[in-house]
Coordinates of C-alpha atoms in Angstrom, one line a residue:
X1 CA -33.5 -63.0 -17.4
X2 CA -35.2 -65.3 -14.9
X3 CA -38.2 -67.3 -16.2
X4 CA -41.6 -66.2 -15.1
X5 CA -43.4 -68.4 -12.6
X6 CA -47.2 -68.2 -12.2
X7 CA -48.5 -66.3 -9.2
X8 CA -50.5 -68.4 -6.7
X9 CA -54.1 -67.3 -6.9
X10 CA -54.3 -66.3 -3.2
X11 CA -51.5 -63.8 -3.7
X12 CA -52.7 -62.3 -7.0
X13 CA -53.8 -58.7 -6.8
X14 CA -57.5 -58.2 -7.3
X15 CA -57.2 -54.5 -8.2
X16 CA -54.8 -51.6 -7.4
X17 CA -55.4 -50.0 -4.0
X18 CA -56.4 -46.4 -4.4
X19 CA -55.6 -45.2 -0.9
X20 CA -57.5 -42.0 -0.4
X21 CA -57.9 -41.8 3.4
X22 CA -55.6 -40.6 6.2
X23 CA -56.1 -40.3 9.9
X24 CA -56.1 -37.0 11.7
X25 CA -57.8 -36.1 15.0
X26 CA -59.6 -39.4 15.1
X27 CA -61.2 -39.0 11.7
X28 CA -60.5 -40.8 8.5
X29 CA -60.4 -37.9 6.1
X30 CA -60.7 -38.3 2.3
X31 CA -57.9 -37.0 0.2
X32 CA -58.8 -35.5 -3.2
X33 CA -55.5 -34.0 -4.0
X34 CA -52.4 -35.2 -5.9
X35 CA -51.4 -38.8 -5.5
X36 CA -48.3 -40.9 -6.0
X37 CA -48.4 -44.3 -7.7
X38 CA -47.0 -47.3 -5.8
X39 CA -45.2 -49.9 -7.9
X40 CA -43.7 -53.2 -7.2
X41 CA -40.6 -54.4 -8.9
X42 CA -42.2 -57.8 -9.1
X43 CA -43.8 -58.5 -12.5
X44 CA -47.3 -59.9 -12.7
X45 CA -46.9 -60.8 -16.4
X46 CA -44.4 -63.1 -18.3
X47 CA -43.0 -60.1 -20.1
X48 CA -41.3 -58.1 -17.4
X49 CA -42.9 -54.9 -16.3
X50 CA -43.2 -53.3 -12.8
X51 CA -46.6 -54.0 -11.2
X52 CA -48.9 -51.1 -10.2
X53 CA -50.0 -51.7 -6.7
X54 CA -52.0 -48.6 -6.1
X55 CA -51.6 -45.0 -5.1
X56 CA -51.2 -42.9 -1.9
X57 CA -51.9 -39.3 -1.1
X58 CA -49.0 -36.9 -1.8
X59 CA -49.4 -34.6 1.2
X60 CA -47.7 -31.5 2.2
X61 CA -47.3 -28.8 4.9
X62 CA -51.1 -28.1 5.3
X63 CA -51.9 -31.7 6.3
X64 CA -48.7 -32.0 8.3
X65 CA -49.6 -29.0 10.5
X66 CA -53.2 -30.3 10.9
X67 CA -51.8 -33.6 12.2
X68 CA -49.5 -31.7 14.5
X69 CA -52.4 -29.6 15.9
X70 CA -54.4 -32.8 16.5
X71 CA -51.6 -34.4 18.4
X72 CA -51.0 -31.2 20.4
X73 CA -54.7 -31.0 21.2
X74 CA -54.8 -34.6 22.3
X75 CA -51.9 -34.1 24.6
X76 CA -53.3 -30.8 25.8
X77 CA -50.2 -29.7 27.7
X78 CA -50.3 -32.9 29.6
X79 CA -54.0 -32.5 30.5
X80 CA -55.4 -34.7 27.7
X81 CA -57.4 -37.8 28.2
X82 CA -54.6 -40.1 27.0
X83 CA -51.6 -38.8 29.0
X84 CA -53.7 -38.8 32.2
X85 CA -55.5 -42.1 31.6
X86 CA -55.2 -45.0 34.0
X87 CA -52.7 -47.7 33.0
X88 CA -55.4 -50.4 32.7
X89 CA -57.4 -48.2 30.4
X90 CA -54.5 -47.5 28.1
X91 CA -53.8 -51.2 28.0
X92 CA -57.4 -51.9 27.1
X93 CA -57.1 -49.5 24.1
X94 CA -53.9 -51.3 22.9
X95 CA -55.5 -54.7 23.3
X96 CA -58.4 -53.6 21.2
X97 CA -56.0 -52.4 18.5
X98 CA -54.1 -55.7 18.6
X99 CA -57.2 -57.8 18.1
X100 CA -58.2 -55.7 15.1
X101 CA -54.7 -55.9 13.8
X102 CA -54.6 -59.7 13.9
X103 CA -57.6 -59.8 11.6
X104 CA -55.5 -58.1 8.9
X105 CA -52.7 -60.6 8.9
X106 CA -53.3 -62.2 5.4
X107 CA -53.7 -58.8 3.7
X108 CA -50.7 -57.3 5.4
X109 CA -48.5 -60.3 4.6
X110 CA -49.4 -60.2 1.0
X111 CA -48.6 -56.5 0.8
X112 CA -45.2 -57.1 2.5
X113 CA -44.4 -59.5 -0.3
X114 CA -45.5 -57.3 -3.1
X115 CA -44.2 -54.0 -1.8
X116 CA -40.8 -54.9 -0.5
X117 CA -40.2 -58.4 -1.9
X118 CA -39.9 -60.1 1.4
X119 CA -40.3 -63.9 1.3
X120 CA -43.6 -65.4 2.5
X121 CA -42.0 -67.0 5.6
X122 CA -40.2 -63.8 6.5
X123 CA -43.4 -61.7 5.9
X124 CA -45.4 -64.0 8.1
X125 CA -42.7 -63.8 10.7
X126 CA -42.6 -60.0 10.6
X127 CA -46.3 -59.8 11.2
X128 CA -46.3 -62.5 14.0
X129 CA -43.2 -61.0 15.6
X130 CA -44.9 -57.6 15.7
X131 CA -48.0 -59.1 17.4
X132 CA -45.7 -60.8 19.9
X133 CA -43.8 -57.5 20.4
X134 CA -47.0 -55.7 21.3
X135 CA -48.1 -58.5 23.7
X136 CA -44.6 -58.4 25.4
X137 CA -44.7 -54.6 25.6
X138 CA -48.0 -54.7 27.4
X139 CA -46.7 -57.3 29.9
X140 CA -43.6 -55.1 30.5
X141 CA -45.8 -52.1 31.0
X142 CA -47.7 -53.9 33.7
X143 CA -44.4 -54.8 35.4
X144 CA -43.3 -51.1 35.2
X145 CA -46.6 -50.1 36.7
X146 CA -46.4 -52.7 39.5
X147 CA -42.9 -51.5 40.4
X148 CA -44.1 -47.9 40.6
X149 CA -47.1 -48.7 42.9
X150 CA -45.3 -47.7 46.1
X151 CA -43.8 -44.8 48.0
X152 CA -40.1 -44.3 48.7
X153 CA -38.8 -42.5 51.7
X154 CA -35.4 -40.9 52.3
X155 CA -34.3 -38.1 54.7
X156 CA -37.9 -37.6 55.8
X157 CA -39.2 -37.1 52.3
X158 CA -41.6 -39.4 50.6
X159 CA -41.6 -39.8 46.8
X160 CA -44.1 -41.5 44.5
X161 CA -42.1 -42.1 41.3
X162 CA -43.6 -43.1 38.0
X163 CA -42.7 -42.7 34.3
X164 CA -44.6 -40.0 32.4
X165 CA -45.0 -39.2 28.8
X166 CA -42.8 -36.7 26.9
X167 CA -45.4 -35.1 24.6
X168 CA -45.7 -35.3 20.8
X169 CA -43.7 -38.0 19.0
X170 CA -42.9 -37.8 15.2
X171 CA -42.5 -41.4 14.1
X172 CA -40.7 -42.4 10.9
X173 CA -40.1 -46.1 10.2
X174 CA -37.9 -48.0 7.7
X175 CA -38.9 -49.7 4.5
X176 CA -37.1 -53.0 5.2
X177 CA -39.2 -53.7 8.3
X178 CA -42.1 -51.4 7.6
X179 CA -44.4 -53.1 10.2
X180 CA -42.1 -54.5 12.9
X181 CA -39.5 -51.8 13.3
X182 CA -42.0 -49.0 12.8
X183 CA -44.2 -50.5 15.5
X184 CA -41.2 -51.0 17.7
X185 CA -41.2 -47.1 17.8
X186 CA -44.9 -46.4 17.6
X187 CA -46.3 -48.9 20.1
X188 CA -44.1 -47.9 23.2
X189 CA -44.5 -44.2 22.3
X190 CA -48.3 -44.6 22.4
X191 CA -48.6 -46.8 25.5
X192 CA -46.5 -44.5 27.6
X193 CA -49.1 -41.7 27.1
X194 CA -47.5 -39.7 24.2
X195 CA -49.5 -38.6 21.2
X196 CA -48.1 -39.4 17.8
X197 CA -47.7 -38.4 14.2
X198 CA -46.7 -41.3 12.0
X199 CA -45.6 -41.4 8.3
X200 CA -45.0 -44.8 6.7
X201 CA -41.8 -45.6 4.9
X202 CA -41.3 -44.9 1.2
X203 CA -41.7 -48.7 0.5
X204 CA -44.1 -50.8 2.5
X205 CA -46.6 -47.9 2.7
X206 CA -49.8 -49.6 1.5
X207 CA -49.6 -52.3 4.1
X208 CA -50.4 -49.7 6.7
X209 CA -53.7 -48.8 5.1
X210 CA -55.6 -51.9 6.5
X211 CA -54.7 -50.8 10.0
X212 CA -56.1 -47.2 9.7
X213 CA -59.5 -48.1 11.0
X214 CA -58.0 -50.1 13.9
X215 CA -56.0 -47.0 15.0
X216 CA -59.2 -44.9 14.7
X217 CA -61.3 -47.3 16.6
X218 CA -58.9 -48.1 19.4
X219 CA -57.5 -44.8 20.7
X220 CA -58.9 -41.4 21.7
X221 CA -59.0 -38.7 19.0
X222 CA -55.6 -37.4 18.0
X223 CA -53.5 -40.0 19.8
X224 CA -52.4 -41.6 16.5
X225 CA -52.3 -39.4 13.3
X226 CA -51.2 -41.0 10.1
X227 CA -49.9 -39.0 7.1
X228 CA -48.7 -40.0 3.6
X229 CA -46.2 -38.3 1.4
X230 CA -42.5 -37.5 1.2
X231 CA -40.5 -36.9 4.3
X232 CA -39.3 -33.5 3.2
X233 CA -42.9 -32.3 2.5
X234 CA -44.5 -33.8 5.6
X235 CA -41.9 -34.2 8.4
X236 CA -39.9 -31.0 7.8
X237 CA -42.8 -28.6 8.4
X238 CA -43.6 -30.4 11.6
X239 CA -40.1 -30.2 12.9
X240 CA -39.7 -26.5 12.0
X241 CA -42.5 -25.6 14.5
X242 CA -40.4 -26.7 17.4
X243 CA -43.5 -28.4 18.9
X244 CA -42.3 -32.0 18.5
X245 CA -40.9 -33.4 21.7
X246 CA -39.5 -36.7 20.3
X247 CA -38.1 -37.7 16.9
X248 CA -38.3 -41.4 16.5
X249 CA -36.7 -42.6 13.3
X250 CA -35.2 -45.8 11.9
X251 CA -33.3 -44.9 8.8
X252 CA -30.1 -43.2 8.0
X253 CA -28.1 -40.5 9.8
X254 CA -28.3 -38.0 7.0
X255 CA -32.1 -37.9 7.3
X256 CA -31.9 -37.8 11.1
X257 CA -29.5 -34.9 11.0
X258 CA -31.5 -33.0 8.5
X259 CA -34.7 -33.3 10.6
X260 CA -32.8 -32.4 13.8
X261 CA -31.5 -29.3 12.2
X262 CA -35.0 -28.2 11.3
X263 CA -36.0 -28.1 15.0
X264 CA -35.4 -24.6 16.5
X265 CA -34.9 -25.9 20.1
X266 CA -32.8 -29.0 19.6
X267 CA -31.9 -29.1 23.3
X268 CA -35.6 -29.9 24.0
X269 CA -35.8 -32.7 21.4
X270 CA -35.4 -36.3 22.5
X271 CA -34.0 -38.6 19.9
X272 CA -34.8 -42.3 19.5
X273 CA -32.8 -43.3 16.4
X274 CA -31.9 -46.6 14.8
X275 CA -29.5 -45.7 12.0
X276 CA -27.0 -47.4 9.6
X277 CA -24.2 -49.8 10.4
X278 CA -21.3 -51.5 8.8
X279 CA -21.3 -54.7 10.9
X280 CA -18.2 -56.8 10.4
X281 CA -17.6 -60.5 10.7
X282 CA -14.2 -61.5 12.1
X283 CA -13.2 -65.0 11.3
X284 CA -10.3 -66.4 13.3
X285 CA -8.0 -69.3 12.2
X286 CA -9.7 -71.8 14.5
X287 CA -13.3 -71.0 13.5
X288 CA -15.7 -73.8 12.9
X289 CA -15.8 -73.7 9.1
X290 CA -19.2 -75.2 8.4
X291 CA -20.9 -73.1 11.1
X292 CA -19.1 -69.9 10.1
X293 CA -20.1 -70.3 6.4
X294 CA -23.8 -70.8 7.3
X295 CA -23.9 -67.9 9.8
X296 CA -22.1 -65.5 7.4
X297 CA -24.4 -66.6 4.6
X298 CA -27.5 -65.7 6.6
X299 CA -25.8 -62.7 8.1
X300 CA -24.9 -61.1 4.8
X301 CA -27.9 -62.1 2.6
X302 CA -30.9 -62.6 4.8
X303 CA -33.5 -60.4 3.0
X304 CA -30.9 -59.7 0.4
X305 CA -28.7 -57.9 2.9
X306 CA -31.3 -55.1 3.3
X307 CA -31.0 -55.0 7.1
X308 CA -29.1 -52.5 9.3
X309 CA -28.0 -55.6 11.3
X310 CA -26.7 -57.4 8.2
X311 CA -23.0 -58.4 8.0
X312 CA -21.7 -55.8 5.6
X313 CA -18.0 -56.7 5.6
X314 CA -16.2 -59.9 6.3
X315 CA -12.6 -60.1 7.8
X316 CA -11.1 -63.5 7.3
X317 CA -7.7 -64.6 8.7
X318 CA -5.2 -65.6 6.0
X319 CA -4.8 -69.1 7.5
X320 CA -8.4 -70.0 6.9
X321 CA -9.3 -67.7 4.0
X322 CA -8.9 -70.2 1.1
X323 CA -11.0 -72.9 2.7
X324 CA -13.7 -70.4 3.9
X325 CA -13.9 -68.5 0.6
X326 CA -14.2 -71.6 -1.5
X327 CA -17.1 -72.9 0.6
X328 CA -18.7 -69.5 1.0
X329 CA -18.7 -68.6 -2.7
X330 CA -20.3 -72.0 -3.5
X331 CA -22.9 -71.5 -0.8
X332 CA -23.9 -68.0 -2.2
X333 CA -24.3 -69.5 -5.7
X334 CA -26.4 -72.3 -4.3
X335 CA -29.1 -69.9 -3.0
X336 CA -32.4 -69.8 -4.8
X337 CA -33.8 -66.6 -6.4
X338 CA -37.5 -66.2 -7.0
X339 CA -40.6 -64.4 -6.1
X340 CA -41.5 -64.1 -2.4
X341 CA -44.2 -66.8 -2.5
X342 CA -42.0 -69.3 -4.3
X343 CA -41.2 -72.3 -2.1
X344 CA -37.6 -72.4 -0.6
X345 CA -36.7 -69.0 -2.0
X346 CA -33.6 -67.3 -0.4
X347 CA -33.2 -64.2 -2.7
X348 CA -36.0 -62.0 -3.8
X349 CA -36.5 -59.0 -6.1
X350 CA -35.1 -55.7 -4.7
X351 CA -37.9 -53.1 -3.9
X352 CA -35.8 -50.1 -4.9
X353 CA -35.7 -49.7 -8.7
X354 CA -32.2 -48.2 -8.7
X355 CA -30.6 -50.5 -6.2
X356 CA -29.2 -53.0 -8.7
X357 CA -27.5 -50.1 -10.5
X358 CA -26.0 -48.9 -7.2
X359 CA -24.7 -52.4 -6.3
X360 CA -23.2 -52.6 -9.8
X361 CA -21.4 -49.4 -9.2
X362 CA -19.8 -50.8 -6.0
X363 CA -18.8 -54.0 -7.9
X364 CA -17.3 -52.1 -10.8
X365 CA -15.4 -49.8 -8.5
X366 CA -13.9 -52.8 -6.5
X367 CA -12.9 -54.6 -9.7
X368 CA -11.2 -51.6 -11.1
X369 CA -9.1 -51.3 -7.9
X370 CA -8.0 -54.9 -7.8
X371 CA -10.8 -57.1 -6.3
X372 CA -12.3 -60.0 -8.1
X373 CA -15.6 -61.8 -8.0
X374 CA -15.2 -65.2 -6.4
X375 CA -18.6 -66.8 -7.1
X376 CA -19.6 -67.6 -10.7
X377 CA -23.0 -66.0 -10.5
X378 CA -21.8 -62.8 -8.8
X379 CA -23.1 -59.7 -10.5
X380 CA -25.5 -61.5 -12.8
X381 CA -28.4 -59.1 -13.6
X382 CA -32.1 -59.7 -13.7
X383 CA -34.7 -57.1 -14.4
X384 CA -35.2 -56.5 -10.7
X385 CA -32.2 -58.1 -9.0
X386 CA -28.4 -58.4 -9.1
X387 CA -26.9 -61.7 -7.9
X388 CA -24.7 -61.3 -4.8
X389 CA -21.1 -60.8 -5.6
X390 CA -18.4 -62.1 -3.2
X391 CA -15.6 -59.5 -3.7
X392 CA -12.0 -60.3 -2.7
X393 CA -9.6 -58.9 -1.7
X394 CA -11.3 -55.7 -0.7
X395 CA -9.1 -52.7 0.4
X396 CA -9.8 -49.4 2.1
X397 CA -9.6 -47.6 -1.3
X398 CA -12.8 -49.3 -2.5
X399 CA -16.3 -47.7 -2.0
X400 CA -17.7 -51.0 -0.8
X401 CA -15.2 -51.0 2.0
X402 CA -16.7 -48.0 3.7
X403 CA -20.2 -47.4 2.3
X404 CA -23.2 -49.3 3.8
X405 CA -24.3 -51.2 0.7
X406 CA -27.7 -52.3 2.2
X407 CA -28.0 -54.9 -0.6
X408 CA -26.5 -58.1 -2.1
X409 CA -22.8 -57.5 -2.3
X410 CA -20.2 -59.0 0.1
X411 CA -16.8 -57.4 0.6
X412 CA -14.1 -59.8 2.1
X413 CA -11.0 -58.4 3.7
X414 CA -8.0 -60.6 4.5
X415 CA -6.0 -60.0 7.7
X416 CA -3.0 -61.4 9.5
X417 CA -3.1 -59.5 12.7
X418 CA -6.2 -58.8 14.7
X419 CA -5.3 -55.2 15.1
X420 CA -6.4 -54.5 11.5
X421 CA -10.2 -55.2 12.0
X422 CA -10.0 -53.7 15.5
X423 CA -8.5 -50.5 14.2
X424 CA -10.9 -50.4 11.3
X425 CA -13.8 -50.7 13.7
X426 CA -12.4 -48.0 16.0
X427 CA -12.1 -45.6 13.1
X428 CA -15.4 -46.4 11.6
X429 CA -18.4 -44.1 11.8
X430 CA -20.5 -47.0 13.0
X431 CA -20.7 -49.2 16.0
X432 CA -23.7 -51.4 16.2
X433 CA -22.7 -55.1 16.2
X434 CA -19.9 -57.6 15.3
X435 CA -19.9 -61.3 14.7
X436 CA -16.8 -63.1 16.1
X437 CA -16.0 -66.6 14.9
X438 CA -13.5 -68.8 16.8
X439 CA -13.0 -71.4 19.5
X440 CA -9.9 -70.6 21.6
X441 CA -11.0 -69.1 24.9
X442 CA -7.7 -67.4 25.6
X443 CA -7.9 -65.7 22.2
X444 CA -11.6 -64.8 22.4
X445 CA -11.6 -63.4 26.0
X446 CA -9.5 -60.2 25.3
X447 CA -11.2 -59.8 21.9
X448 CA -14.6 -59.8 23.5
X449 CA -13.5 -57.3 26.1
X450 CA -12.3 -54.9 23.4
X451 CA -15.1 -55.4 21.0
X452 CA -17.7 -54.7 23.7
X453 CA -16.3 -51.2 23.9
X454 CA -16.5 -50.7 20.1
X455 CA -20.0 -52.0 19.4
X456 CA -23.1 -52.7 21.5
X457 CA -23.6 -56.4 20.7
X458 CA -20.9 -59.0 20.2
X459 CA -22.3 -62.1 18.5
X460 CA -20.2 -65.2 19.3
X461 CA -20.2 -67.6 16.4
X462 CA -23.5 -66.2 15.3
X463 CA -24.7 -63.7 12.7
X464 CA -25.7 -60.2 13.7
X465 CA -29.4 -59.6 14.4
X466 CA -31.9 -57.5 16.3
X467 CA -33.8 -60.1 18.2
X468 CA -35.0 -61.4 20.5
X469 CA -36.8 -58.1 21.0
X470 CA -36.4 -58.4 24.8
X471 CA -32.6 -57.7 24.3
X472 CA -31.3 -54.1 23.9
X473 CA -31.1 -52.8 20.4
X474 CA -28.8 -49.8 20.0
X475 CA -25.4 -48.7 18.7
X476 CA -22.5 -46.3 19.1
X477 CA -21.5 -43.3 17.0
X478 CA -23.7 -42.9 13.9
X479 CA -25.5 -46.2 14.4
X480 CA -28.1 -45.2 17.0
X481 CA -29.3 -43.0 19.8
X482 CA -31.3 -44.3 22.7
X483 CA -32.1 -48.0 23.2
X484 CA -35.0 -50.1 21.8
X485 CA -36.2 -53.4 23.3
X486 CA -39.4 -54.4 25.0
X487 CA -37.9 -53.1 28.3
X488 CA -35.9 -50.2 27.0
X489 CA -38.3 -48.6 24.6
X490 CA -40.9 -47.9 27.3
X491 CA -38.1 -45.9 29.1
X492 CA -36.9 -44.2 25.9
X493 CA -40.4 -42.8 25.3
X494 CA -40.9 -41.6 28.8
X495 CA -39.3 -39.7 31.7
X496 CA -39.2 -40.3 35.4
X497 CA -41.5 -37.9 37.2
X498 CA -42.7 -38.0 40.8
X499 CA -44.7 -36.4 43.6
X500 CA -42.6 -35.6 46.7
X501 CA -43.8 -34.5 50.2
X502 CA -42.3 -34.2 53.6
X503 CA -43.3 -36.6 56.3
X504 CA -45.8 -34.7 58.4
X505 CA -49.4 -35.1 59.5
X506 CA -50.9 -32.8 56.9
X507 CA -49.3 -34.5 54.0
X508 CA -50.0 -38.0 55.3
X509 CA -53.7 -37.1 55.7
X510 CA -53.8 -35.7 52.1
X511 CA -52.1 -38.6 50.5
X512 CA -54.1 -41.2 52.4
X513 CA -57.3 -39.5 51.2
X514 CA -56.0 -39.4 47.6
X515 CA -55.3 -43.2 47.8
X516 CA -58.6 -44.0 49.4
X517 CA -60.8 -41.9 47.2
X518 CA -58.9 -42.8 44.0
X519 CA -59.2 -39.4 42.5
X520 CA -55.7 -39.3 41.0
X521 CA -54.5 -41.6 38.3
X522 CA -50.9 -40.7 39.2
X523 CA -50.9 -41.2 43.0
X524 CA -52.1 -44.8 43.2
X525 CA -50.9 -48.0 44.7
X526 CA -53.2 -50.2 42.6
X527 CA -51.7 -52.3 39.8
X528 CA -52.5 -55.0 37.3
X529 CA -51.4 -58.5 37.8

């Protein structure tokens, strides 16, 4: 068991957060019903015990349908204040929210550490990256508006083309990036004129509570509705009505499929999904060994491997495997485990109470089928953690070969011919990213050409990652649907819509009057610089 380290005073919990409010129709309503306790796997005492962080409302169908009604009323069949609002006014609302959000940085960062065990630097980075994402989204929205402030003409027909909202969006974010990735869905959905229903993730839920008033103060009634509770109890009743226009979810494909199946008119449901992945690293014989070890270390174990973009399987060529594995195993054991606020910490407590047991199952299964643990600390158990195990050689018969582990265990597969990892990737259910390590251009060129058709991002001598947020984030097969980025997300949550008219005197007179009198928010050539 790891020795207890005192908690810095500024990160100590003053008292559990008894979250009793939720946001529907622009009102912060008080919840007096059943609640669920929120625990951290981080102990606040020398003798280990999970820490009670607070409680959240345990809501159900009644509240879910009220939130849906509020979102529908705010959208009002496209006639609502928000979907018809001028671009500059929507931007002003979002800027007001952003300023209030910035004032909650310290509290949000502390809750990120306690709720999901994310290190202090990474928690600060997640908050700051989210702020930057909102700022970049507003700039891109202005660009989108500038490009639309004109009329096209073809075959005697004018068209004024803009992007319009889709309707009501149900937004469900992930626990590993409960602020950043959730807002990567929520912010573009809102700014494009949609109304939203948002349920925080199962972990990282309390950190949303400091922002409830900011949502309430910044947007018209019903534009943002925030619920708490289990997805089955809250999201399923909403989907069953068939009144949701967009399902925006970052999670796993089973959840996404279950919710899609609830919708009675799936052909009318737009999907914006970021799902699981089994991103491989492919290490060629001429790879730069030092660089490859460091990139694979961060790729497999950044935030304990709890990222959809993590490297979850490593293919290493037999010519370099001995040298790579020796260095890599030593590097894994040299990492520092501790609480999120500890200086220089690399590995932190796992937020899911049963995760260590699951990782142990994968390790035991691999050992029974011929793999061995290459690093001395691999599989060592603490109360709330299991030390990353480097497993080798891993084969297709082992669970860890196919399952997305989403945690600290690293399967390594030896190969002699490049067709092996390529065939495995082609047969995989996933297709998000790959990391390719090597130097020879003549070898790399055809590999890059092939890999680009199997995944959506090829990382050359670099670990897999989502950012920078201006780049597309998507995947093939079961890994994603639609594309997220500062640029793409605005388009994913909107649709091209336009006003067309034939070139004649009557139409010219009408449109000129519309532009001059500025009665229409849609037909306008004004834009923000």
